[in-house]
Every structure is written in C-alpha cells, then in structure tokens.
CSV table of C-alpha atoms and ligand atoms in Angstrom, one decimal:
chain,number,residue,atom,x,y,z
A,1,MET,CA,5.0,-52.0,0.5
A,2,LEU,CA,7.8,-49.6,-0.2
A,3,SER,CA,11.3,-50.7,0.9
A,4,ASP,CA,13.5,-47.6,0.8
A,5,SER,CA,13.2,-43.9,0.6
A,6,MET,CA,14.0,-43.7,-3.1
A,7,SER,CA,11.3,-46.0,-4.2
A,8,LEU,CA,8.5,-43.6,-3.2
A,9,PRO,CA,9.2,-40.8,-5.8
A,10,LEU,CA,9.8,-43.4,-8.4
A,11,THR,CA,6.5,-45.1,-7.7
A,12,ILE,CA,4.7,-41.8,-7.8
A,13,PHE,CA,6.5,-40.9,-11.0
A,14,THR,CA,5.6,-44.3,-12.6
A,15,ALA,CA,1.9,-43.8,-11.6
A,16,LEU,CA,1.9,-40.3,-13.1
A,17,ALA,CA,3.7,-41.5,-16.3
A,18,GLU,CA,1.0,-44.1,-16.8
A,19,ARG,CA,-1.9,-41.7,-16.7
A,20,LYS,CA,-3.7,-41.3,-20.0
A,21,ASP,CA,-4.6,-37.7,-19.5
A,22,LEU,CA,-1.2,-36.4,-18.5
A,23,LEU,CA,1.3,-35.9,-21.3
A,24,MET,CA,4.8,-36.0,-19.9
A,25,ALA,CA,8.1,-35.2,-21.6
A,26,LEU,CA,11.7,-34.6,-20.7
A,27,THR,CA,13.4,-32.1,-23.0
A,28,ASP,CA,16.9,-30.6,-23.2
A,29,ARG,CA,17.2,-26.9,-22.3
A,30,LEU,CA,16.0,-25.8,-25.8
A,31,GLY,CA,12.8,-27.9,-25.6
A,32,ARG,CA,14.0,-30.9,-27.7
A,33,ILE,CA,12.5,-34.2,-26.6
A,34,GLU,CA,14.6,-36.7,-24.9
A,35,TRP,CA,11.9,-38.9,-23.4
A,36,VAL,CA,8.0,-39.0,-23.5
A,37,ASN,CA,5.4,-41.1,-21.7
A,38,GLN,CA,3.0,-43.3,-23.5
A,39,ALA,CA,0.1,-40.9,-23.4
A,40,PHE,CA,2.3,-38.3,-25.1
A,41,ALA,CA,3.3,-40.8,-27.8
A,42,GLU,CA,-0.3,-41.8,-28.4
A,43,ARG,CA,-1.5,-38.2,-28.6
A,44,THR,CA,1.1,-37.5,-31.4
A,45,GLY,CA,0.6,-40.9,-33.1
A,46,LEU,CA,4.5,-41.2,-33.3
A,47,SER,CA,6.9,-43.7,-31.9
A,48,ASP,CA,9.3,-42.8,-29.1
A,49,ASP,CA,12.2,-43.0,-31.5
A,50,SER,CA,10.9,-40.6,-34.0
A,51,LEU,CA,9.9,-38.2,-31.3
A,52,THR,CA,13.4,-38.0,-29.8
A,53,GLY,CA,15.2,-34.9,-30.8
A,54,GLN,CA,12.0,-33.1,-32.1
A,55,LYS,CA,11.0,-29.8,-30.7
A,56,PHE,CA,8.3,-30.4,-28.0
A,57,PHE,CA,5.7,-28.1,-29.7
A,58,THR,CA,6.3,-29.4,-33.2
A,59,ALA,CA,5.9,-33.0,-31.9
A,60,LEU,CA,2.5,-32.2,-30.5
A,61,GLY,CA,1.5,-30.8,-33.8
A,62,PHE,CA,1.1,-27.1,-32.8
A,63,LYS,CA,1.5,-25.4,-36.1
A,64,SER,CA,1.9,-21.9,-34.8
A,65,GLN,CA,1.6,-20.6,-31.4
A,66,LEU,CA,0.4,-17.1,-30.8
A,67,ASN,CA,3.1,-14.5,-31.0
A,68,VAL,CA,2.8,-13.7,-27.3
A,69,GLN,CA,3.1,-17.3,-26.3
A,70,GLN,CA,6.1,-17.8,-28.6
A,71,THR,CA,7.9,-14.8,-27.2
A,72,TYR,CA,7.0,-15.9,-23.7
A,73,ILE,CA,8.3,-19.4,-24.1
A,74,ARG,CA,11.5,-18.3,-25.9
A,75,GLU,CA,12.2,-15.9,-23.1
A,76,GLN,CA,11.6,-18.4,-20.4
A,77,LEU,CA,13.8,-21.0,-22.2
A,78,LEU,CA,16.6,-18.5,-22.6
A,79,LYS,CA,16.4,-17.6,-19.0
A,80,GLY,CA,16.1,-21.3,-18.0
A,81,GLU,CA,12.9,-20.4,-16.1
A,82,SER,CA,9.7,-22.4,-15.7
A,83,PHE,CA,6.8,-21.8,-18.1
A,84,LYS,CA,3.1,-22.4,-17.8
A,85,PHE,CA,0.4,-21.6,-20.3
A,86,GLU,CA,-2.8,-22.8,-21.9
A,87,LEU,CA,-2.8,-23.8,-25.6
A,88,SER,CA,-5.4,-24.8,-28.0
A,89,TYR,CA,-4.7,-26.9,-31.1
A,90,GLN,CA,-6.4,-29.0,-33.8
A,91,THR,CA,-5.9,-32.8,-33.3
A,92,HIS,CA,-5.2,-35.0,-36.3
A,93,ASP,CA,-8.9,-36.1,-36.3
A,94,ASP,CA,-9.8,-32.4,-36.4
A,95,ARG,CA,-11.0,-31.8,-32.9
A,96,GLU,CA,-10.2,-28.7,-31.0
A,97,CYS,CA,-8.3,-29.5,-27.8
A,98,TRP,CA,-6.8,-27.6,-25.0
A,99,LEU,CA,-3.7,-28.3,-23.0
A,100,LEU,CA,-2.3,-26.7,-19.9
A,101,ILE,CA,1.4,-26.9,-20.4
A,102,ASP,CA,3.7,-26.7,-17.4
A,103,GLY,CA,7.5,-26.8,-17.9
A,104,GLN,CA,9.7,-27.1,-14.9
A,105,PRO,CA,13.5,-26.6,-15.2
A,106,ILE,CA,15.9,-29.3,-14.0
A,107,ARG,CA,19.1,-27.7,-12.9
A,108,ASP,CA,22.6,-29.1,-12.5
A,109,ALA,CA,24.7,-28.8,-9.4
A,110,GLU,CA,25.7,-25.2,-10.4
A,111,GLY,CA,22.1,-24.3,-10.7
A,112,ILE,CA,22.1,-24.1,-14.5
A,113,THR,CA,19.1,-25.4,-16.3
A,114,ASN,CA,20.0,-28.2,-18.7
A,115,LYS,CA,16.6,-30.0,-19.0
A,116,TYR,CA,12.9,-29.4,-18.7
A,117,ALA,CA,10.3,-31.7,-17.3
A,118,VAL,CA,7.1,-30.8,-19.2
A,119,MET,CA,3.7,-31.9,-18.1
A,120,SER,CA,0.6,-31.2,-20.2
A,121,THR,CA,-2.9,-31.7,-18.9
A,122,ASP,CA,-5.8,-31.9,-21.2
A,123,ILE,CA,-8.2,-29.2,-20.1
A,124,THR,CA,-10.5,-29.4,-23.2
A,125,LEU,CA,-13.5,-30.4,-21.1
A,126,ARG,CA,-13.0,-27.4,-18.8
A,127,LYS,CA,-12.5,-25.1,-21.8
A,128,LEU,CA,-15.6,-26.4,-23.6
A,129,THR,CA,-17.6,-25.9,-20.4
A,130,GLU,CA,-16.2,-22.4,-20.1
A,131,LYS,CA,-17.0,-21.7,-23.7
A,132,ASP,CA,-20.5,-22.9,-23.2
A,133,LEU,CA,-20.9,-20.7,-20.1
A,134,GLU,CA,-19.5,-17.8,-22.0
A,135,LYS,CA,-22.0,-18.4,-24.9
A,136,THR,CA,-24.8,-18.7,-22.4
A,137,ASN,CA,-23.6,-15.6,-20.7
A,138,GLN,CA,-23.6,-13.7,-24.0
A,139,GLU,CA,-27.0,-15.0,-24.9
A,140,LEU,CA,-28.2,-13.9,-21.5
A,141,GLU,CA,-26.6,-10.5,-21.9
A,142,ILE,CA,-28.3,-10.1,-25.3
A,143,ARG,CA,-31.6,-11.2,-23.8
A,144,VAL,CA,-31.2,-8.8,-20.9
A,145,GLN,CA,-30.3,-6.0,-23.4
A,146,GLN,CA,-33.3,-6.8,-25.5
A,147,ARG,CA,-35.5,-6.8,-22.5
A,148,THR,CA,-34.0,-3.6,-21.3
A,149,VAL,CA,-34.7,-2.0,-24.6
A,150,ALA,CA,-38.2,-3.3,-24.6
A,151,LEU,CA,-38.7,-2.1,-21.0
A,152,THR,CA,-37.3,1.3,-21.8
A,153,GLN,CA,-39.7,1.6,-24.8
A,154,GLU,CA,-42.5,0.5,-22.6
A,155,LYS,CA,-41.5,3.1,-20.0
A,156,GLU,CA,-41.4,5.8,-22.6
A,157,LYS,CA,-44.8,4.8,-23.8
A,158,LEU,CA,-46.1,4.9,-20.3
A,159,GLU,CA,-44.6,8.3,-19.7
A,160,GLN,CA,-46.1,9.6,-22.9
A,161,THR,CA,-49.5,8.2,-22.0
A,162,LEU,CA,-49.2,9.7,-18.5
A,163,GLN,CA,-48.3,13.1,-20.1
A,164,GLN,CA,-51.3,12.8,-22.4
A,165,LEU,CA,-53.5,11.9,-19.5
A,166,GLN,CA,-52.2,14.9,-17.5
A,167,LYS,CA,-52.8,17.1,-20.5
A,168,ALA,CA,-56.3,15.7,-21.0
A,169,GLN,CA,-57.0,16.2,-17.3
A,170,LEU,CA,-55.8,19.8,-17.4
A,171,GLN,CA,-58.0,20.4,-20.4
A,172,LEU,CA,-60.9,18.8,-18.7
A,173,ILE,CA,-60.4,20.9,-15.5
A,174,GLN,CA,-60.1,24.1,-17.5
A,175,SER,CA,-62.8,23.4,-20.0
A,176,GLU,CA,-65.0,22.3,-17.1
A,177,LYS,CA,-64.2,25.6,-15.4
A,178,MET,CA,-64.7,27.6,-18.6
A,179,SER,CA,-67.7,25.8,-19.8
A,180,SER,CA,-69.4,26.3,-16.4
A,181,LEU,CA,-68.6,30.0,-16.7
A,182,GLY,CA,-69.7,29.9,-20.3
A,183,GLN,CA,-72.9,28.1,-19.6
A,184,LEU,CA,-73.7,30.4,-16.7
A,185,VAL,CA,-73.0,33.4,-18.8
A,186,ALA,CA,-75.0,32.0,-21.7
A,187,GLY,CA,-77.8,31.1,-19.4
A,188,VAL,CA,-78.0,34.5,-17.8
A,189,ALA,CA,-77.8,36.2,-21.2
A,190,HIS,CA,-80.6,34.0,-22.6
A,191,GLU,CA,-82.8,34.7,-19.6
A,192,ILE,CA,-82.2,38.4,-19.7
A,193,ASN,CA,-82.6,38.6,-23.4
A,194,ASN,CA,-86.3,37.9,-23.6
A,195,PRO,CA,-87.5,40.4,-20.9
A,196,VAL,CA,-85.1,43.1,-22.2
A,197,ASN,CA,-86.4,42.7,-25.7
A,198,PHE,CA,-89.8,43.0,-24.3
A,199,ILE,CA,-89.0,46.2,-22.6
A,200,TYR,CA,-87.0,47.5,-25.5
A,201,GLY,CA,-89.7,46.6,-28.0
A,202,ASN,CA,-92.4,48.4,-26.0
A,203,LEU,CA,-90.3,51.5,-25.3
A,204,THR,CA,-90.8,53.0,-28.8
A,205,PRO,CA,-94.6,52.7,-28.8
A,206,ALA,CA,-94.7,53.8,-25.1
A,207,THR,CA,-92.7,56.9,-26.1
A,208,GLU,CA,-95.0,57.6,-29.0
A,209,TYR,CA,-98.1,57.2,-26.9
A,210,THR,CA,-96.7,59.4,-24.2
A,211,GLU,CA,-95.9,62.1,-26.7
A,212,ASN,CA,-99.4,61.8,-28.1
A,213,LEU,CA,-101.0,62.0,-24.6
A,214,LEU,CA,-98.8,65.0,-23.7
A,215,HIS,CA,-99.7,66.7,-26.9
A,216,LEU,CA,-103.4,66.0,-26.2
A,217,LEU,CA,-103.0,67.5,-22.7
A,218,GLN,CA,-101.4,70.5,-24.1
A,219,CYS,CA,-104.3,70.9,-26.6
A,220,TYR,CA,-106.8,70.7,-23.7
A,221,GLN,CA,-104.8,73.4,-21.8
A,222,HIS,CA,-104.8,75.5,-25.0
A,223,HIS,CA,-108.5,75.3,-25.7
A,224,TYR,CA,-109.7,75.2,-22.1
A,225,PRO,CA,-107.2,77.5,-20.3
A,226,ASN,CA,-109.6,77.9,-17.4
A,227,PRO,CA,-110.8,74.5,-16.2
A,228,ILE,CA,-113.3,74.1,-13.3
A,229,PRO,CA,-111.8,74.7,-9.9
A,230,GLN,CA,-111.8,71.0,-9.0
A,231,LEU,CA,-109.7,70.2,-12.0
A,232,LYS,CA,-107.4,73.1,-11.5
A,233,ALA,CA,-106.7,71.8,-8.0
A,234,GLU,CA,-106.0,68.4,-9.3
A,235,ILE,CA,-103.6,69.8,-12.0
A,236,GLU,CA,-101.7,71.7,-9.4
A,237,ALA,CA,-101.5,68.7,-7.0
A,238,THR,CA,-100.0,66.4,-9.8
A,239,GLU,CA,-97.5,69.0,-10.9
A,240,ILE,CA,-98.5,68.4,-14.4
A,241,ASP,CA,-96.0,70.9,-15.8
A,242,PHE,CA,-93.1,69.1,-14.2
A,243,ILE,CA,-94.4,65.7,-15.5
A,244,ILE,CA,-94.8,67.1,-19.0
A,245,GLU,CA,-91.2,68.2,-18.9
A,246,ASP,CA,-89.7,65.2,-17.0
A,247,LEU,CA,-91.6,62.2,-18.6
A,248,PRO,CA,-89.8,62.4,-22.0
A,249,LYS,CA,-86.5,62.5,-20.1
A,250,ILE,CA,-87.4,59.4,-18.1
A,251,LEU,CA,-88.4,57.6,-21.3
A,252,SER,CA,-85.2,58.4,-23.0
A,253,SER,CA,-83.1,57.4,-20.0
A,254,LEU,CA,-85.1,54.1,-19.9
A,255,LYS,CA,-84.1,53.7,-23.6
A,256,VAL,CA,-80.5,54.3,-22.7
A,257,GLY,CA,-80.7,51.7,-19.9
A,258,ALA,CA,-82.4,49.2,-22.1
A,259,ASP,CA,-79.8,49.8,-24.8
A,260,ARG,CA,-77.1,49.1,-22.3
A,261,ILE,CA,-78.6,45.9,-21.1
A,262,ARG,CA,-78.9,44.7,-24.7
A,263,GLU,CA,-75.2,45.5,-25.2
A,264,ILE,CA,-74.3,43.6,-22.1
A,265,VAL,CA,-76.4,40.6,-23.2
A,266,LEU,CA,-74.7,40.7,-26.6
A,267,SER,CA,-71.3,40.8,-24.9
A,268,LEU,CA,-72.2,37.9,-22.6
A,269,ARG,CA,-73.3,35.8,-25.6
A,270,ASN,CA,-70.2,36.8,-27.5
A,271,PHE,CA,-68.0,35.7,-24.6
A,272,SER,CA,-69.6,32.3,-24.2
A,273,ARG,CA,-69.9,31.5,-27.9
A,274,LEU,CA,-71.1,28.1,-26.8
A,275,ASP,CA,-72.6,27.6,-30.2
A,276,GLU,CA,-69.3,28.0,-31.9
A,277,ALA,CA,-67.1,25.0,-31.3
A,278,GLU,CA,-65.9,25.2,-34.9
A,279,LEU,CA,-63.3,27.3,-36.5
A,280,LYS,CA,-64.9,30.6,-37.4
A,281,LYS,CA,-63.8,34.0,-38.7
A,282,VAL,CA,-64.4,36.4,-35.8
A,283,ASP,CA,-63.7,39.9,-34.8
A,284,ILE,CA,-60.9,39.7,-32.1
A,285,HIS,CA,-61.9,43.1,-30.7
A,286,THR,CA,-65.4,42.0,-30.0
A,287,GLY,CA,-63.9,39.1,-28.0
A,288,ILE,CA,-61.6,41.4,-26.0
A,289,ASP,CA,-64.5,43.8,-25.3
A,290,SER,CA,-66.8,41.1,-24.2
A,291,THR,CA,-64.1,39.7,-21.9
A,292,LEU,CA,-63.6,43.2,-20.4
A,293,MET,CA,-67.4,43.4,-20.0
A,294,ILE,CA,-67.4,40.1,-18.0
A,295,LEU,CA,-64.5,41.4,-15.9
A,296,HIS,CA,-66.1,44.9,-15.5
A,297,SER,CA,-66.9,44.5,-11.8
A,298,ARG,CA,-63.3,43.6,-11.1
A,299,LEU,CA,-62.1,46.7,-12.9
A,300,LYS,CA,-64.4,49.2,-11.1
A,301,VAL,CA,-63.3,51.2,-8.1
A,302,LYS,CA,-63.5,49.2,-4.9
A,303,SER,CA,-63.0,50.0,-1.2
A,304,ASN,CA,-59.5,48.7,-1.2
A,305,CYS,CA,-58.5,49.4,-4.8
A,306,PRO,CA,-58.9,52.3,-7.2
A,307,GLU,CA,-60.4,51.8,-10.6
A,308,ILE,CA,-58.2,49.9,-13.0
A,309,ARG,CA,-58.0,51.9,-16.2
A,310,VAL,CA,-58.2,50.0,-19.5
A,311,ILE,CA,-56.5,51.7,-22.4
A,312,LYS,CA,-57.4,50.2,-25.8
A,313,GLU,CA,-55.1,50.8,-28.7
A,314,TYR,CA,-56.8,48.7,-31.3
A,315,GLY,CA,-55.3,48.5,-34.8
A,316,GLN,CA,-57.0,47.6,-38.0
A,317,LEU,CA,-57.6,43.8,-37.9
A,318,PRO,CA,-59.2,41.5,-40.4
A,319,LEU,CA,-61.5,38.8,-39.2
A,320,VAL,CA,-59.4,36.0,-37.6
A,321,GLU,CA,-60.1,32.3,-38.1
A,322,CYS,CA,-60.1,30.8,-34.7
A,323,TYR,CA,-62.0,28.9,-32.0
A,324,ALA,CA,-63.5,32.0,-30.6
A,325,GLY,CA,-64.7,30.7,-27.3
A,326,GLN,CA,-61.2,29.4,-26.5
A,327,VAL,CA,-59.4,32.6,-27.6
A,328,ASN,CA,-61.7,34.5,-25.3
A,329,GLN,CA,-60.6,32.2,-22.5
A,330,VAL,CA,-57.0,33.2,-23.2
A,331,PHE,CA,-58.0,36.9,-23.0
A,332,MET,CA,-59.9,36.2,-19.8
A,333,ASN,CA,-56.9,34.4,-18.2
A,334,ILE,CA,-54.4,37.0,-19.1
A,335,ILE,CA,-56.5,40.0,-18.2
A,336,ALA,CA,-57.6,38.4,-14.9
A,337,ASN,CA,-53.9,37.8,-14.1
A,338,ALA,CA,-53.2,41.5,-14.8
A,339,ILE,CA,-56.0,42.5,-12.5
A,340,ASP,CA,-54.7,40.2,-9.8
A,341,ALA,CA,-51.2,41.6,-10.2
A,342,LEU,CA,-52.5,45.2,-9.9
A,343,GLU,CA,-54.7,44.4,-6.9
A,344,ASP,CA,-51.7,42.7,-5.2
A,345,LEU,CA,-49.6,45.8,-5.8
A,346,VAL,CA,-52.2,48.0,-4.2
A,347,MET,CA,-52.6,45.6,-1.2
A,348,SER,CA,-48.8,45.4,-0.7
A,349,GLU,CA,-47.3,48.3,1.1
A,350,GLN,CA,-44.9,49.0,-1.7
A,351,CYS,CA,-47.0,51.9,-3.0
A,352,PHE,CA,-49.7,54.3,-1.8
A,353,ILE,CA,-53.0,55.2,-3.3
A,354,ILE,CA,-53.4,58.9,-3.7
A,355,TYR,CA,-57.1,59.8,-3.9
A,356,ASN,CA,-58.3,62.8,-5.7
A,357,LYS,CA,-61.3,64.0,-3.7
A,358,ALA,CA,-62.8,66.0,-6.6
A,359,THR,CA,-63.0,63.0,-8.9
A,360,ASP,CA,-63.1,60.3,-6.2
A,361,LYS,CA,-60.5,58.5,-8.3
A,362,GLY,CA,-57.2,57.2,-6.9
A,363,HIS,CA,-54.0,56.3,-8.5
A,364,LEU,CA,-50.9,54.6,-7.3
A,365,THR,CA,-47.7,56.4,-6.5
A,366,ASN,CA,-46.2,54.9,-9.6
A,367,GLY,CA,-49.2,55.8,-11.8
A,368,TYR,CA,-52.8,54.7,-12.3
A,369,PRO,CA,-53.3,51.0,-12.2
A,370,THR,CA,-53.6,50.4,-15.9
A,371,ILE,CA,-54.1,47.6,-18.4
A,372,ARG,CA,-53.1,48.5,-21.9
A,373,ILE,CA,-54.4,46.4,-24.7
A,374,ARG,CA,-52.8,46.9,-28.2
A,375,THR,CA,-53.6,45.0,-31.3
A,376,LYS,CA,-52.1,45.0,-34.7
A,377,LEU,CA,-51.7,43.0,-37.9
A,378,THR,CA,-48.1,42.0,-38.8
A,379,GLU,CA,-46.8,41.7,-42.3
A,380,ASP,CA,-46.8,37.9,-42.2
A,381,GLU,CA,-50.5,37.8,-41.5
A,382,GLN,CA,-50.4,37.3,-37.8
A,383,VAL,CA,-52.6,39.2,-35.4
A,384,LEU,CA,-50.8,40.5,-32.3
A,385,ILE,CA,-52.6,41.1,-29.1
A,386,CYS,CA,-50.5,42.7,-26.4
A,387,ILE,CA,-51.9,42.9,-22.9
A,388,ALA,CA,-49.7,44.9,-20.5
A,389,ASP,CA,-50.2,45.9,-16.9
A,390,ASN,CA,-48.1,48.2,-14.6
A,391,GLY,CA,-48.2,45.8,-11.7
A,392,SER,CA,-45.2,44.6,-9.8
A,393,GLY,CA,-43.8,42.5,-12.6
A,394,ILE,CA,-42.4,39.0,-12.6
A,395,SER,CA,-39.0,37.8,-11.4
A,396,GLU,CA,-36.9,35.9,-13.9
A,397,GLU,CA,-37.2,32.7,-11.8
A,398,ILE,CA,-41.0,32.8,-11.8
A,399,ARG,CA,-41.1,33.8,-15.5
A,400,LYS,CA,-39.4,30.6,-16.4
A,401,ARG,CA,-42.2,28.6,-14.9
A,402,LEU,CA,-45.2,30.7,-15.9
A,403,PHE,CA,-46.6,28.2,-18.4
A,404,ASP,CA,-46.0,25.1,-16.2
A,405,PRO,CA,-49.3,23.4,-15.3
A,406,PHE,CA,-50.3,24.0,-11.7
A,407,PHE,CA,-47.6,26.7,-11.2
A,408,THR,CA,-49.1,29.5,-9.1
A,409,THR,CA,-47.9,32.1,-6.6
A,410,LYS,CA,-51.4,32.8,-5.4
A,411,ALA,CA,-52.9,31.7,-2.2
A,412,ILE,CA,-54.6,28.3,-2.0
A,413,GLY,CA,-58.1,28.6,-3.4
A,414,LYS,CA,-57.3,31.7,-5.3
A,415,GLY,CA,-55.2,30.3,-8.1
A,416,THR,CA,-55.0,26.8,-9.6
A,417,GLY,CA,-52.0,27.7,-11.7
A,418,LEU,CA,-53.8,26.5,-14.9
A,419,GLY,CA,-54.7,29.8,-16.6
A,420,LEU,CA,-51.4,30.3,-18.5
A,421,SER,CA,-50.7,26.6,-19.2
A,422,ILE,CA,-54.1,26.3,-20.8
A,423,SER,CA,-53.7,29.6,-22.6
A,424,TYR,CA,-50.4,28.3,-24.0
A,425,GLN,CA,-52.1,25.1,-25.3
A,426,ILE,CA,-54.9,27.1,-26.9
A,427,VAL,CA,-52.6,29.6,-28.6
A,428,VAL,CA,-49.6,27.4,-29.5
A,429,GLU,CA,-51.1,24.0,-30.0
A,430,LYS,CA,-54.6,24.7,-31.1
A,431,HIS,CA,-54.0,27.9,-33.2
A,432,GLN,CA,-50.3,27.5,-34.2
A,433,GLY,CA,-49.6,30.8,-32.6
A,434,GLN,CA,-47.2,32.1,-30.0
A,435,ILE,CA,-47.5,33.5,-26.5
A,436,GLU,CA,-44.6,35.4,-24.9
A,437,CYS,CA,-44.2,37.2,-21.6
A,438,TYR,CA,-42.0,40.3,-21.1
A,439,SER,CA,-41.7,41.6,-17.6
A,440,GLU,CA,-39.6,43.9,-15.5
A,441,LEU,CA,-39.7,43.8,-11.7
A,442,GLY,CA,-41.4,47.0,-10.4
A,443,LYS,CA,-42.5,48.1,-13.8
A,444,GLY,CA,-45.1,45.6,-15.0
A,445,THR,CA,-45.7,42.8,-17.4
A,446,GLU,CA,-46.7,42.3,-21.0
A,447,PHE,CA,-48.1,39.2,-22.6
A,448,ILE,CA,-47.9,39.2,-26.4
A,449,ILE,CA,-50.1,36.7,-28.2
A,450,SER,CA,-49.9,36.1,-31.9
A,451,ILE,CA,-52.4,34.1,-33.9
A,452,PRO,CA,-52.3,33.5,-37.6
A,453,VAL,CA,-55.2,35.2,-39.5
A,454,LYS,CA,-55.8,31.9,-41.2
A,455,GLN,CA,-55.4,28.4,-39.9
A,456,THR,CA,-53.4,25.9,-41.9
A,457,LYS,CA,-55.2,22.9,-43.4
A,458,ASN,CA,-53.7,20.5,-40.8
A,459,ASN,CA,-55.0,22.5,-38.0
A,460,LYS,CA,-58.5,22.5,-39.3
A,461,GLU,CA,-58.7,18.7,-39.2
B,501,ATP,N1,-49.6,39.9,-15.2
B,501,ATP,C1,-48.9,39.2,-14.2
B,501,ATP,N2,-48.2,39.9,-13.3
B,501,ATP,C2,-47.5,39.2,-12.3
B,501,ATP,N3,-47.5,37.8,-12.2
B,501,ATP,C3,-48.2,37.1,-13.1
B,501,ATP,C4,-49.0,37.8,-14.2
B,501,ATP,N4,-49.5,36.8,-14.9
B,501,ATP,C5,-49.2,35.6,-14.3
B,501,ATP,N5,-48.4,35.8,-13.3
B,501,ATP,C6,-47.8,34.8,-12.4
B,501,ATP,O1,-47.9,33.5,-13.1
B,501,ATP,C7,-48.5,32.6,-12.2
B,501,ATP,C8,-49.3,31.6,-13.1
B,501,ATP,O2,-50.4,32.2,-13.7
B,501,ATP,P1,-51.7,31.3,-14.1
B,501,ATP,O3,-52.7,32.2,-14.7
B,501,ATP,O4,-51.2,30.1,-14.9
B,501,ATP,O5,-52.2,30.7,-12.7
B,501,ATP,P2,-52.9,31.5,-11.6
B,501,ATP,O6,-53.4,32.8,-12.0
B,501,ATP,O7,-52.0,31.5,-10.4
B,501,ATP,O8,-54.1,30.5,-11.3
B,501,ATP,P3,-55.5,30.4,-12.2
B,501,ATP,O9,-55.3,31.2,-13.4
B,501,ATP,O10,-55.5,28.9,-12.6
B,501,ATP,O11,-56.6,30.8,-11.4
B,501,ATP,C9,-49.4,33.4,-11.3
B,501,ATP,O12,-49.6,32.7,-10.1
B,501,ATP,C10,-48.5,34.6,-11.1
B,501,ATP,O13,-47.5,34.4,-10.2
B,502,MG,MG1,-54.4,33.0,-13.8
C-alpha cells in the first residue's frame, strides 16, 4: 500500500528502472552520464563508476552515428529540446541490435534544460520482424515481376498465335473462294475443251468435203446445163446458187466461232492454273488477259451501265517467276474493284451517261468508264503492273484502311473486304513485291503492283 503522494512516482520509477529491456540514464545537458540503471550497465558491460562522465552514446558503444542523426542530436542538445530516434549498433558479442532512444529534458525553475532523462528500448525483435517482412515483400515483388513477365510473354505468344490463326483463316476463306472459282473455271474449260476440239477437228475436213461437193455440183451444171424439168424445179426450190455462195461463208464463220471458243477455253485454263501450285516462269500478260476474259461479262454494256473500256499498254516483259494462279487472283481482285467503282459511279447521280445513238455506246460526263492497264520492266528487274480506273476515287481515310482484312465499303453480301488484304499478302509476303494505291477523289484510282522477275532463294523454300 502506498502511504503518501510522493511514493507513487517513486514506485513507478523503481519498477521501470528494474526492467531488463529498458535502458535508463540521467545525463547532464551535454549528454554525459550521471546515473544509469542496471540494465544499462549490463548492456555496456561496465560498472556504474566507469560509466559516470562518459558520453551516453560512447558508453553504449555506438562507434559512429549516421551524420543525419549526429546533426539532429547535436541540434536538439544545443536547443535543450527532447530527442527521439532509432539506432542500430553491433553488440560486443557481434549481434545487430536496435534501440529506440528517447531523451526528455529536465528543466530548472527558469525553464533551462540542465539534464536529460534518456530511455532506450530494445526494438531489435520488431526490427528483425520488419526486415523479414521487407525481405518477404521483396521476394514477393520479384516473384510478381517474374510472373508478370512470364504472363506478358504468354500473352504476346497468344496474340501472335491469334494473328496467325486469323491470317490462316483469311487465307482459307480466300483460297476457298478462289479455288472454288478456279475449280469451276477449270471444270468448265475441261468440259468444253473436248467437244470444241471435236468440232474444230472436223471443221477442216468438212470444209474440204463441202468444197469438193460444190465443185462436183458445178461440174454437173457445166456438163449438163439442161437437166430434166423435175430436177430443174428441185434446183430452183433449194436455191442452189445461194447455197453455193453462202455455204463457204457459213463454214468459215463456224471456224471463227470455234477458234474463239478455243481461245476462251485456253484463257479459262490459264486463269485457273490449278496444276501450277509451284513457282513457275509465266507470261504476266497472259494472266491479265485471261482475267479480263473471265470478267468479260462485267465489262460489257449493260442496261444500267455503258461498256467499260479496257486500254492495255503492255510493255516488253520477260517471263516472271511467280505463283501464277495467285498472281491472277490479285489481278482479279483489283480489276473487279475497279469495275465496282465504275459501276458505283454510274449508279450514283454524280454523273450522267451520254448515249451515242449511232454507236449505241455511252460514256460518262467525265469520260468513258475506263480501266487502263500498263506494264513495264524496271531497271532493278521488277515488273510493274499498273491498273487504273476513272471511278470516283478513294478518300484519304479509306485509303489508310484499304489493305485491312474485312474492311469494305460495299453492301453486306457484296463485299467481304478480303480482296485487297489477300492481294497484299500474295504480292508482299509471297512474292517479296509491293502493292501501292494512288487515288484522287473524283478522278480515279491506280494500283501499282511490282513483282521481282526472279524470286530469291528464301522465297522458293
Ligand atoms: N478501284 C477502287 N476504287 C474505289 N474504291 C476502291 C477501289 N478498290 C478498292 N476500293 C475500296 O477498298 C475497299 C476494300 O477492297 P477489297 O477488295 O479489299 O474488299 P471488297 O471489294 O469490299 O470486298 P471483296 O473484294 O472481298 O469482295 C472496297 O470496299 C472499296 O471501298
Ligand atoms: Mg474487292
């Protein structure tokens, strides 16, 4: 039991001074020790006597404080203010320890600091736990970073795979489209080829036989100028003179027709080139011509559109090493787009068709709808194929997206938006060439394709 009011702080002080984990000291105003508790003395390994008069920090064995701490303490002592900071130090048995040092000024009656009560708590355990936590945190952070890198790589890989898949899908769609067209064309060409050869092969003997028969008839007429009345009537009824004159004409027009069909069949086969999946040296002009042949019906005069003129300005080209079927697809896509653009212009009310009654041909107010195809060989052994139309042209905004897969300005069902992206792949990736588009609104569009005459070794593999 406590008897008077003074004994309470004294008891508390005694209890605190006896604690093993609390280092207590009383110093003068410059930090020189005047009294320490037992825990303090034990920590330093020195006796009370030898501690008296020593600087507080030296006594604890702090070799050197950090500059910032030194400055801070010095300033606080000079001002006679309290100080509080954490300090790490090496113990005499070489352990790292931490103390929280808290110095409170003891002031005289005038308020001037003449002593300090310094309490130091061992916070080594807390510090070690904090260190452990920090280490764990750092390890975690490293692991998170490593995981993030791995995930990013994974994501990039997935994106690449997705892109490859999309590309493959595009190619599949387009090659399916083109191969159906190619197969159809090749099938039709094959079916027509036999009968037309049959007709063509028989036309020459048929012409010869006809000539012989006509000659024989003329001989009869010459030697028997006056046949019996019955025969005479028959001759008049059959208009034999007209037949003699007309039959050779019919036969020669049959030959012209058969020739034309043979040409068409050849073009169809040329276009499909199903048998030529390999790199081959081909005549580019034959490819363009066969493509135009396939598109012939779209170029002809129609009820709502005048004929689309095709002007060819072919230069001297060597045979070009390429995947012919694919290059023809490019011509097909670009010429078909030009036809679409010209038809669109006619349908729009931006221009009028002026028909010439005498020729039954029409032209647009801004000229005949025309596709101009130029070819030439450049000095660096590239073949240039320029396909231009005088349609409505392409705005800058659309031009930037032309080669994007699935980009189309056409109505649903009319365009898939794949034509140019596939053409780009065929020219640029498959043939190491280039494809560029120049266009001016209201004037027209030109696509310039360049393909090297010879493919590099890498590209052949
Ligand atoms: N000669 C051209 N004149 C005007 N616009 C063109 C021309 N060529 C292409 N374009 C524009 O580029 C777009 C993309 O062309 P692309 O050939 O890739 O697809 P598409 O023709 O719309 O569809 P698809 O060819 O798959 O049937 C077209 O929708 C059109 O707007
Ligand atoms: Mg197209």
